[in-house]
Amino acid sequence: MEPPVRLASTGTIIHGVSVGEVLGASTLAGARLIAGESGLGRIVQRLNVMEVPDILAWVKPHELLLTTGYPLRNTPQSLGRLVADLDERGLSALAIKLGRYVDELPDEMVEQADRLGFPLILLPNDVGFDDILNQVLTDILNRQAAVLARAEEAHRALVQVVLAGGGLNEVTAEVAQLLDVAVAAVDGSGRVLATAGPPEHVTALREAIAHEGPPVSSPPERPQPGKPQPGKARSFASAPVLAGGHHHGRIVAYSPSGALRDGDIGILERAATVAALVVTRQEAVNAVESKYRADFLRDVLTGRAGAAERVTSRARAFGWNLARPVTVLVAELDPDGDERSAQDRLVSCWTAAVRRHDPEGAVAGFSHEVVAVVDASLDAVRIAKDAASAFADVPPATFSTGTSRPSPGAETLPEAYAQALKAARVGRQLHGPGAVAHFDQLGVYRLLSLVNDTDELHAFVRETLGPLASDDDAENADLRRTLQVLLETNLNIAETARRLHFHYNTLRYRIGKLERLLGNFTDDPHLRLNLTLALHVLRMRGI
């Protein structure tokens, strides 16, 4: 849809006049185009005079080459090839005086020029090269100066928008007015953030952006030398919004009449620079606001925010409703994905998910987790899955989610937060990374997680399981698995043998070994209960 993005200025002339406009200069009133009419749109940015036969080493793209034909007088047979070589090097046109050194141009040269769209111009004999050079260069420099002055004026207007506190809406509106086109600001994912211009043109621009999809960040390309790209008008153009080494999106313009030219692209690039300032300013504001939100929510969840009335009042200032029954959700990055970039993305995904499901819900990112407080009537699992779906494009990072019981008000939020945190951690231990667990669904693990003295739990495991509590011997894990299945089947030996793929006698031998290590658990229901709890605690190791 769009032309390649131009490189930054190289300090050289980047604007010029077309070959057709050059022919309209007063000094060339008697000049005649003899070939290459389709190339009249080629842009002339500089002029050169051909004085030597080996001119190819000295020419540059976008040049108008003037000659009396003196270097060509002895090589008429190579003139056809000369046109192809000049075109390949990006020249705009060749202007020649006939009669003194070269009487006429060979048919091969004229045919080649027509095929390539390379203008051949016959100059009048009474016009000096200095007159042509002065007038055409003056026209080029005037064009350059006018474009730069227009760009500078546009830059001042755009900077004033930012200084006045304007955002992307104001920037796009200013560009639309300056260029008389439809303009859109698009973020890095292809989402339209702001538009301006005639409504029907804006609609067409939105459709074009949606059809094209998210922009791909790629190195900009230079226009091909010698072709009409530099002055060619177009319907679509864009400039990337770059700030802090990051690609934040682009500014896109659309003209249904195809009136966008290089000067307009320059203004669009300046608008992109100003948009980058707006983006970085907003990011700084968002970072400060995010810190305030996170600090306040952390105080609420730890019981340090004050009375319930004060909490709900301050929460309303952030757009949160904590005066209703709510559920607390905690999302923790799983250990293998605990990186800062993943944490930032996690906050962004959860913020978007909560906004979609509960605009009055609270959400904030802490150092290693994201906490959300949402309406208790909502489906917490659905919100978690929504956030996980958006987070899925950040492999291999994953997160586990815990959900609390409904909390009737702000005063019970610290308890609900503790429940959600334990549900997230226990759920990960039981179901692996990416788990979504509700506190009430943890069963006996919920009771065990309420024991704050983990040393006491581990001591209970060692006392109950004895040598099977450690993994010093590879056989220990195998024996624990046998014990676990026996307890799950209520000591049904046949079913246990089937599940473990053991022979009946092999299982009887293992039961005997387990009883020598642990005691007569087949006849002692209290010992079986202790063994079951110890295995549960062992499974929760690390919580």
Coordinates of C-alpha atoms in Angstrom, one line a residue:
M1 CA 0.0 0.0 0.0
E2 CA 2.8 2.4 0.9
P3 CA 6.1 3.5 -0.5
P4 CA 9.3 2.6 1.2
V5 CA 10.1 4.8 4.2
R6 CA 12.9 7.3 3.3
L7 CA 16.2 7.5 5.1
A8 CA 16.9 10.5 7.2
S9 CA 18.3 13.5 5.3
T10 CA 21.9 13.1 4.0
G11 CA 22.5 16.8 3.7
T12 CA 22.0 16.8 -0.1
I13 CA 19.3 18.2 -2.3
I14 CA 16.3 15.8 -2.0
H15 CA 13.8 17.8 -4.1
G16 CA 14.0 18.9 -7.7
V17 CA 12.0 19.7 -10.8
S18 CA 10.7 17.3 -13.4
V19 CA 12.2 17.1 -16.9
G20 CA 8.9 18.4 -18.2
E21 CA 9.2 21.5 -16.0
V22 CA 12.8 22.0 -17.1
L23 CA 11.6 22.1 -20.7
G24 CA 9.2 25.0 -19.7
A25 CA 12.1 27.2 -18.6
S26 CA 12.6 30.3 -20.7
T27 CA 16.1 29.4 -21.6
L28 CA 14.8 26.2 -23.1
A29 CA 11.9 27.7 -25.0
G30 CA 13.4 26.5 -28.3
A31 CA 14.4 23.0 -27.0
R32 CA 12.6 20.0 -28.5
L33 CA 12.0 16.5 -27.0
I34 CA 13.1 13.9 -29.6
A35 CA 12.7 10.7 -27.6
G36 CA 11.7 9.3 -24.2
E37 CA 8.4 11.2 -23.7
S38 CA 7.3 8.7 -21.0
G39 CA 10.2 9.8 -18.8
L40 CA 9.2 13.5 -18.5
G41 CA 8.2 12.8 -14.9
R42 CA 11.9 12.0 -14.0
I43 CA 13.2 14.4 -11.4
V44 CA 16.2 16.7 -12.0
Q45 CA 18.2 17.5 -8.9
R46 CA 21.5 18.6 -10.4
L47 CA 23.1 19.4 -13.8
N48 CA 26.4 18.2 -15.4
V49 CA 28.2 19.0 -18.7
M50 CA 29.7 16.2 -20.8
E51 CA 33.2 17.1 -21.9
V52 CA 34.9 13.7 -22.0
P53 CA 34.0 10.4 -23.7
D54 CA 34.2 8.4 -20.4
I55 CA 31.5 10.5 -18.8
L56 CA 30.0 7.5 -17.0
A57 CA 32.5 7.6 -14.2
W58 CA 31.5 11.2 -13.4
V59 CA 27.7 11.2 -13.6
K60 CA 25.3 11.0 -10.6
P61 CA 21.6 10.0 -10.2
H62 CA 19.0 12.6 -11.0
E63 CA 21.3 14.6 -13.2
L64 CA 20.4 16.5 -16.4
L65 CA 23.5 15.9 -18.7
L66 CA 24.3 18.7 -21.2
T67 CA 26.6 18.1 -24.2
T68 CA 27.6 19.7 -27.5
G69 CA 28.3 16.3 -28.8
Y70 CA 32.0 16.9 -29.0
P71 CA 32.9 13.7 -26.9
L72 CA 30.6 11.7 -29.2
R73 CA 31.8 12.8 -32.6
N74 CA 34.0 9.7 -33.2
T75 CA 31.8 7.1 -31.6
P76 CA 28.3 7.3 -33.3
Q77 CA 28.0 3.5 -33.2
S78 CA 28.1 3.4 -29.4
L79 CA 25.4 6.1 -28.8
G80 CA 22.6 3.5 -28.3
R81 CA 24.6 1.8 -25.6
L82 CA 25.3 5.2 -24.0
V83 CA 21.6 5.8 -23.4
A84 CA 21.3 2.4 -21.6
D85 CA 24.4 3.2 -19.5
L86 CA 23.1 6.6 -18.5
D87 CA 19.7 5.2 -17.6
E88 CA 21.2 2.5 -15.5
R89 CA 23.2 5.1 -13.5
G90 CA 20.0 7.0 -12.7
L91 CA 20.3 10.0 -14.9
S92 CA 17.2 12.0 -15.6
A93 CA 17.8 13.1 -19.2
L94 CA 20.4 13.9 -21.9
A95 CA 20.3 17.4 -23.6
I96 CA 22.5 17.7 -26.8
K97 CA 23.3 20.4 -29.4
L98 CA 23.4 19.0 -32.9
G99 CA 25.1 20.4 -36.0
R100 CA 28.6 21.3 -34.9
Y101 CA 30.1 17.9 -33.9
V102 CA 27.2 15.5 -34.3
D103 CA 24.8 16.1 -37.2
E104 CA 22.1 13.7 -36.1
L105 CA 21.4 11.0 -33.5
P106 CA 21.3 7.4 -34.7
D107 CA 17.9 5.7 -34.9
E108 CA 19.2 3.1 -32.5
M109 CA 19.8 5.7 -29.8
V110 CA 16.4 7.3 -30.3
E111 CA 14.7 3.9 -30.2
Q112 CA 16.6 2.9 -27.1
A113 CA 15.6 6.2 -25.3
D114 CA 11.9 5.6 -26.2
R115 CA 12.0 2.0 -24.8
L116 CA 13.6 3.1 -21.5
G117 CA 11.6 6.3 -21.1
F118 CA 14.9 8.3 -21.1
P119 CA 14.3 11.8 -22.4
L120 CA 16.6 13.0 -25.2
I121 CA 16.4 16.8 -25.6
L122 CA 17.6 18.8 -28.6
L123 CA 19.0 22.1 -27.5
P124 CA 18.9 25.3 -29.6
N125 CA 22.3 26.4 -30.7
D126 CA 21.9 30.0 -29.5
V127 CA 21.5 29.1 -25.8
G128 CA 24.6 28.9 -23.6
F129 CA 25.1 26.1 -21.1
D130 CA 25.7 28.7 -18.4
D131 CA 22.2 30.2 -19.0
I132 CA 20.6 26.7 -18.7
L133 CA 22.7 25.9 -15.6
N134 CA 21.8 29.2 -13.8
Q135 CA 18.1 29.0 -14.5
V136 CA 17.5 25.3 -13.8
L137 CA 19.6 25.3 -10.7
T138 CA 17.8 28.4 -9.5
D139 CA 14.5 26.6 -10.0
I140 CA 15.7 23.6 -8.1
L141 CA 17.1 25.6 -5.2
N142 CA 13.9 27.7 -5.0
R143 CA 11.9 24.5 -5.0
Q144 CA 14.1 23.0 -2.3
A145 CA 13.9 26.2 -0.2
A146 CA 10.1 26.4 -0.5
V147 CA 9.7 22.8 0.6
L148 CA 12.0 23.2 3.5
A149 CA 10.3 26.4 4.6
R150 CA 6.9 24.6 4.4
A151 CA 8.3 21.7 6.4
E152 CA 9.8 24.1 9.0
E153 CA 6.5 26.0 9.3
A154 CA 4.7 22.6 9.8
H155 CA 7.3 21.6 12.4
R156 CA 6.7 24.7 14.4
A157 CA 2.9 24.2 14.3
L158 CA 3.3 20.6 15.4
V159 CA 5.7 21.4 18.3
Q160 CA 3.2 24.1 19.4
V161 CA 0.6 21.4 19.6
V162 CA 2.8 19.4 22.0
L163 CA 3.8 22.4 24.1
A164 CA 0.1 23.2 24.5
G165 CA -0.5 19.7 25.9
G166 CA -2.0 18.1 22.8
G167 CA -2.0 14.4 22.1
L168 CA -2.2 12.2 19.1
N169 CA -5.7 13.5 18.3
E170 CA -4.3 17.0 18.0
V171 CA -1.2 15.9 16.1
T172 CA -3.3 14.1 13.4
A173 CA -5.7 17.0 13.2
E174 CA -2.9 19.4 12.5
V175 CA -1.3 17.2 9.9
A176 CA -4.7 16.6 8.2
Q177 CA -5.2 20.4 8.0
L178 CA -1.6 21.1 6.8
L179 CA -1.8 18.5 4.0
D180 CA -5.5 18.4 3.3
V181 CA -5.6 14.6 3.6
A182 CA -6.9 11.9 5.9
V183 CA -4.4 11.0 8.7
A184 CA -4.3 8.2 11.2
A185 CA -1.9 7.3 14.1
V186 CA -1.4 3.6 14.4
D187 CA 0.3 1.7 17.2
G188 CA 2.8 -1.2 16.8
S189 CA 0.0 -3.8 16.7
G190 CA -1.9 -2.1 13.9
R191 CA -4.6 -0.5 16.2
V192 CA -5.8 2.9 15.1
L193 CA -5.2 5.4 18.0
A194 CA -6.4 8.7 16.4
T195 CA -7.7 9.9 13.0
A196 CA -8.5 13.2 11.4
G197 CA -9.7 14.4 8.0
P198 CA -12.9 14.1 5.9
P199 CA -15.0 11.2 7.4
E200 CA -15.3 9.3 4.1
H201 CA -11.6 9.5 3.5
V202 CA -10.9 8.4 7.1
T203 CA -13.1 5.4 6.6
A204 CA -11.2 4.5 3.5
L205 CA -7.9 4.9 5.4
R206 CA -9.1 2.7 8.2
E207 CA -10.1 0.0 5.8
A208 CA -6.8 0.1 4.1
I209 CA -4.9 -0.2 7.4
A210 CA -7.1 -3.1 8.5
H211 CA -6.6 -4.9 5.2
E212 CA -2.9 -4.4 5.3
G213 CA -2.5 -5.7 8.9
P214 CA 0.0 -4.7 11.6
P215 CA 3.1 -3.0 10.2
V216 CA 6.4 -4.8 9.9
S217 CA 9.4 -3.0 11.2
S218 CA 12.0 -3.2 8.5
P219 CA 15.0 -1.1 7.5
P220 CA 13.9 1.8 5.3
E221 CA 14.8 1.7 1.6
R222 CA 16.1 4.3 -0.7
P223 CA 14.1 5.2 -3.9
Q224 CA 15.7 3.7 -7.0
P225 CA 18.0 6.2 -8.7
G226 CA 16.9 7.8 -11.9
K227 CA 13.3 6.7 -11.7
P228 CA 10.4 9.1 -11.0
Q229 CA 9.8 8.0 -7.4
P230 CA 11.2 11.2 -5.8
G231 CA 8.6 13.4 -7.3
K232 CA 5.9 10.9 -8.0
A233 CA 2.6 11.6 -6.3
R234 CA 0.9 8.8 -4.4
S235 CA -2.3 8.1 -2.5
F236 CA -0.8 6.5 0.7
A237 CA 2.3 7.4 2.7
S238 CA 3.5 6.6 6.2
A239 CA 6.4 7.4 8.6
P240 CA 7.4 5.3 11.6
V241 CA 7.1 6.6 15.1
L242 CA 10.4 5.8 16.8
A243 CA 11.3 6.6 20.4
G244 CA 13.8 5.2 22.8
G245 CA 14.9 2.7 20.3
H246 CA 11.4 1.2 20.1
H247 CA 8.9 1.1 17.2
H248 CA 5.7 2.6 18.6
G249 CA 3.7 2.6 15.3
R250 CA 3.3 5.0 12.5
I251 CA 1.6 8.0 11.1
V252 CA -0.3 7.2 7.9
A253 CA -1.8 9.7 5.4
Y254 CA -4.3 9.1 2.6
S255 CA -5.1 11.3 -0.4
P256 CA -7.9 9.9 -2.7
S257 CA -6.6 12.2 -5.5
G258 CA -3.1 10.8 -5.1
A259 CA -1.6 14.2 -4.2
L260 CA 1.0 13.2 -1.7
R261 CA 4.5 14.2 -2.8
D262 CA 8.0 14.3 -1.2
G263 CA 7.3 17.5 0.6
D264 CA 4.3 16.0 2.2
I265 CA 6.3 13.0 3.2
G266 CA 8.8 15.3 4.9
I267 CA 6.0 16.8 6.9
L268 CA 4.7 13.4 7.8
E269 CA 8.1 12.4 9.1
R270 CA 8.2 15.5 11.3
A271 CA 4.7 14.6 12.5
A272 CA 6.0 11.2 13.4
T273 CA 8.9 12.8 15.4
V274 CA 6.4 14.9 17.3
A275 CA 4.1 11.9 17.8
A276 CA 7.2 10.1 19.3
L277 CA 7.4 13.0 21.8
V278 CA 3.7 12.5 22.6
V279 CA 4.1 8.8 23.1
T280 CA 7.1 9.1 25.4
R281 CA 5.4 11.8 27.4
Q282 CA 2.3 9.6 27.8
E283 CA 4.5 6.6 28.8
A284 CA 6.2 8.7 31.5
V285 CA 2.8 9.8 32.8
N286 CA 1.4 6.3 32.7
A287 CA 4.5 5.0 34.5
V288 CA 4.0 7.5 37.4
E289 CA 0.2 6.8 37.5
S290 CA 0.9 3.0 37.4
K291 CA 3.3 3.3 40.4
Y292 CA 0.7 5.3 42.4
R293 CA -2.0 2.7 41.6
A294 CA 0.3 -0.2 42.5
D295 CA 1.4 1.4 45.7
F296 CA -2.2 2.1 46.8
L297 CA -3.5 -1.3 45.8
R298 CA -0.5 -2.9 47.7
D299 CA -1.5 -0.9 50.8
V300 CA -5.1 -2.0 50.4
L301 CA -4.2 -5.7 50.1
T302 CA -1.8 -5.6 53.1
G303 CA -4.3 -3.7 55.3
R304 CA -2.2 -0.5 55.5
A305 CA -4.6 1.8 53.5
G306 CA -6.8 2.8 56.4
A307 CA -10.5 2.6 57.0
A308 CA -12.8 1.1 54.5
E309 CA -14.5 4.5 53.7
R310 CA -11.1 6.0 52.9
V311 CA -10.1 3.1 50.8
T312 CA -13.3 3.2 48.7
S313 CA -13.0 6.9 48.3
R314 CA -9.4 6.9 47.1
A315 CA -10.2 3.9 44.8
R316 CA -12.9 5.9 43.1
A317 CA -10.2 8.4 42.1
F318 CA -8.5 5.6 40.1
G319 CA -11.8 4.6 38.6
W320 CA -12.0 1.5 40.8
N321 CA -15.2 0.3 42.6
L322 CA -14.1 -1.5 45.9
A323 CA -17.4 -0.9 47.7
R324 CA -19.0 -4.0 46.2
P325 CA -18.5 -7.8 46.6
V326 CA -15.3 -8.5 44.7
T327 CA -12.9 -11.4 43.9
V328 CA -9.1 -11.1 44.0
L329 CA -7.0 -12.7 41.3
V330 CA -3.2 -13.1 41.5
A331 CA -1.2 -13.9 38.3
E332 CA 2.4 -15.0 38.9
L333 CA 5.0 -15.6 36.2
D334 CA 6.1 -19.2 36.3
P335 CA 9.8 -19.5 37.3
D336 CA 11.2 -20.2 33.9
G337 CA 9.7 -17.0 32.5
D338 CA 10.4 -14.5 35.2
E339 CA 11.9 -11.7 33.1
R340 CA 11.3 -8.0 33.2
S341 CA 10.0 -7.8 29.7
A342 CA 7.6 -10.7 30.3
Q343 CA 6.4 -9.0 33.6
D344 CA 5.7 -5.7 31.7
R345 CA 3.7 -7.7 29.1
L346 CA 1.9 -9.6 31.8
V347 CA 0.7 -6.3 33.3
S348 CA -0.4 -5.0 29.9
C349 CA -2.4 -8.2 29.1
W350 CA -4.1 -8.3 32.5
T351 CA -5.0 -4.6 32.4
A352 CA -6.6 -5.1 28.9
A353 CA -8.5 -8.2 30.1
V354 CA -9.9 -6.6 33.2
R355 CA -10.9 -3.4 31.3
R356 CA -12.9 -5.6 28.8
H357 CA -14.7 -7.6 31.5
D358 CA -15.0 -5.0 34.4
P359 CA -14.2 -1.3 33.6
E360 CA -14.5 -0.6 37.4
G361 CA -12.1 -3.4 38.3
A362 CA -8.7 -2.7 39.9
V363 CA -5.5 -4.0 38.4
A364 CA -1.8 -3.3 39.2
G365 CA 1.5 -4.9 38.7
F366 CA 3.8 -5.7 41.6
S367 CA 7.4 -6.9 41.3
H368 CA 6.7 -10.5 40.4
E369 CA 2.9 -10.7 40.1
V370 CA -0.2 -8.9 38.8
V371 CA -3.2 -8.5 41.1
A372 CA -6.7 -7.8 39.9
V373 CA -9.8 -7.0 42.0
V374 CA -13.0 -7.6 40.0
D375 CA -16.7 -7.9 40.5
A376 CA -17.5 -11.1 42.3
S377 CA -20.3 -12.0 39.9
L378 CA -17.8 -12.3 37.0
D379 CA -16.3 -15.5 35.7
A380 CA -12.7 -15.2 37.0
V381 CA -11.5 -18.2 35.0
R382 CA -12.7 -16.5 31.8
I383 CA -10.8 -13.3 32.7
A384 CA -7.6 -15.4 33.3
K385 CA -8.0 -17.2 30.0
D386 CA -8.5 -13.9 28.2
A387 CA -5.3 -12.6 29.7
A388 CA -3.4 -15.8 28.9
S389 CA -4.6 -15.7 25.3
A390 CA -3.1 -12.2 24.8
F391 CA 0.0 -13.3 26.7
A392 CA 0.5 -16.4 24.4
D393 CA 2.7 -14.4 22.0
V394 CA 5.5 -14.2 24.5
P395 CA 6.8 -17.8 24.5
P396 CA 8.2 -19.5 26.5
A397 CA 6.9 -17.4 29.4
T398 CA 3.7 -18.6 31.2
F399 CA 1.9 -17.6 34.4
S400 CA -0.3 -19.3 37.0
T401 CA -3.4 -17.7 38.4
G402 CA -5.1 -18.0 41.8
T403 CA -8.6 -16.9 42.7
S404 CA -9.9 -16.0 46.1
R405 CA -13.3 -16.4 47.7
P406 CA -15.7 -13.5 47.2
S407 CA -14.8 -10.6 49.5
P408 CA -17.8 -8.5 50.7
G409 CA -15.8 -5.3 51.0
A410 CA -12.5 -3.5 51.2
E411 CA -11.9 -4.5 54.8
T412 CA -11.6 -8.2 53.9
L413 CA -9.4 -7.7 50.8
P414 CA -6.1 -8.6 52.7
E415 CA -7.5 -12.0 53.5
A416 CA -8.8 -12.5 49.9
Y417 CA -5.4 -11.5 48.6
A418 CA -3.7 -14.1 50.7
Q419 CA -6.1 -16.7 49.5
A420 CA -5.5 -15.9 45.8
L421 CA -1.7 -15.9 46.3
K422 CA -1.8 -19.3 47.9
A423 CA -4.2 -20.6 45.2
A424 CA -1.7 -19.5 42.5
R425 CA 1.3 -21.1 44.2
V426 CA -0.4 -24.3 45.2
G427 CA -2.1 -24.6 41.8
R428 CA 1.2 -24.4 40.1
Q429 CA 2.7 -27.1 42.3
L430 CA -0.3 -29.4 41.7
H431 CA -1.1 -28.8 38.0
G432 CA 2.2 -27.3 36.6
P433 CA 2.8 -24.0 34.9
G434 CA -0.1 -22.0 33.5
A435 CA -2.6 -23.4 36.2
V436 CA -5.7 -21.5 37.1
A437 CA -6.8 -22.5 40.7
H438 CA -9.6 -21.3 43.0
F439 CA -8.8 -21.3 46.7
D440 CA -12.0 -23.3 47.6
Q441 CA -10.9 -26.0 45.1
L442 CA -7.6 -26.8 46.8
G443 CA -9.2 -29.3 49.2
V444 CA -6.8 -30.6 51.8
Y445 CA -4.1 -28.5 50.2
R446 CA -6.0 -25.4 51.2
L447 CA -5.8 -26.5 54.9
L448 CA -2.1 -27.4 54.6
S449 CA -1.4 -24.0 53.0
L450 CA -2.8 -22.3 56.0
V451 CA 0.0 -23.7 58.2
N452 CA 2.5 -20.8 58.3
D453 CA 5.2 -22.8 59.9
T454 CA 6.6 -24.7 56.9
D455 CA 9.5 -26.1 59.0
E456 CA 6.9 -27.9 61.2
L457 CA 5.3 -29.3 58.0
H458 CA 8.6 -30.6 56.7
A459 CA 9.4 -32.1 60.2
F460 CA 6.0 -33.9 60.1
V461 CA 6.9 -35.3 56.7
R462 CA 10.3 -36.6 57.9
E463 CA 8.8 -38.1 61.0
T464 CA 6.0 -39.8 59.1
L465 CA 7.8 -41.0 56.0
G466 CA 11.2 -41.6 57.5
P467 CA 13.8 -42.5 54.8
L468 CA 11.2 -42.1 52.1
A469 CA 11.0 -38.3 52.7
S470 CA 14.3 -37.8 50.9
D471 CA 15.4 -38.6 47.4
D472 CA 18.9 -39.7 48.4
D473 CA 18.1 -43.2 47.1
A474 CA 16.5 -43.5 43.6
E475 CA 14.2 -46.3 45.0
N476 CA 12.5 -43.9 47.4
A477 CA 10.5 -42.1 44.8
D478 CA 9.4 -45.5 43.4
L479 CA 8.3 -46.7 46.8
R480 CA 6.4 -43.4 47.5
R481 CA 4.5 -43.9 44.2
T482 CA 3.5 -47.4 45.3
L483 CA 2.4 -46.1 48.7
Q484 CA 0.4 -43.3 47.1
V485 CA -1.5 -45.6 44.8
L486 CA -2.2 -48.1 47.6
L487 CA -3.7 -45.3 49.7
E488 CA -5.7 -43.9 46.7
T489 CA -7.2 -47.4 46.1
N490 CA -7.9 -48.0 49.8
L491 CA -5.4 -50.8 49.9
N492 CA -7.0 -52.6 47.0
I493 CA -4.0 -54.8 46.0
A494 CA -5.4 -56.0 42.7
E495 CA -6.3 -52.5 41.5
T496 CA -2.9 -51.1 42.7
A497 CA -1.0 -53.9 40.8
R498 CA -3.0 -53.1 37.7
R499 CA -2.3 -49.4 37.8
L500 CA 1.4 -49.9 38.5
H501 CA 1.7 -52.8 36.1
F502 CA 3.2 -55.0 38.8
H503 CA 2.8 -58.7 39.4
Y504 CA 0.7 -59.5 42.4
N505 CA 3.6 -61.1 44.3
T506 CA 5.8 -58.1 43.4
L507 CA 3.3 -55.8 45.0
R508 CA 3.0 -58.0 48.1
Y509 CA 6.8 -57.8 48.5
R510 CA 6.8 -54.0 48.2
I511 CA 4.0 -53.7 50.8
G512 CA 6.1 -55.8 53.2
K513 CA 9.1 -53.5 52.6
L514 CA 6.9 -50.4 53.1
E515 CA 5.6 -51.7 56.4
R516 CA 9.1 -52.4 57.7
L517 CA 10.0 -48.8 56.9
L518 CA 6.8 -47.0 58.0
G519 CA 4.9 -49.3 60.3
N520 CA 1.8 -51.5 60.0
F521 CA -0.2 -49.0 58.0
T522 CA -2.4 -51.8 56.4
D523 CA -4.1 -52.3 59.9
D524 CA -3.7 -48.7 61.3
P525 CA -6.2 -46.2 59.8
H526 CA -4.6 -43.3 61.8
L527 CA -1.2 -44.1 60.3
R528 CA -2.7 -44.2 56.8
L529 CA -4.2 -40.7 57.4
N530 CA -0.8 -39.4 58.5
L531 CA 0.9 -41.0 55.5
T532 CA -1.6 -39.5 53.2
L533 CA -1.1 -36.0 54.7
A534 CA 2.7 -36.4 54.5
L535 CA 2.5 -37.3 50.8
H536 CA 0.3 -34.2 50.2
V537 CA 2.8 -31.9 52.0
L538 CA 5.7 -33.5 50.1
R539 CA 3.9 -32.7 46.9
M540 CA 3.5 -29.1 48.0
R541 CA 7.3 -28.7 48.6
G542 CA 8.6 -25.3 47.9
I543 CA 5.4 -23.4 48.8

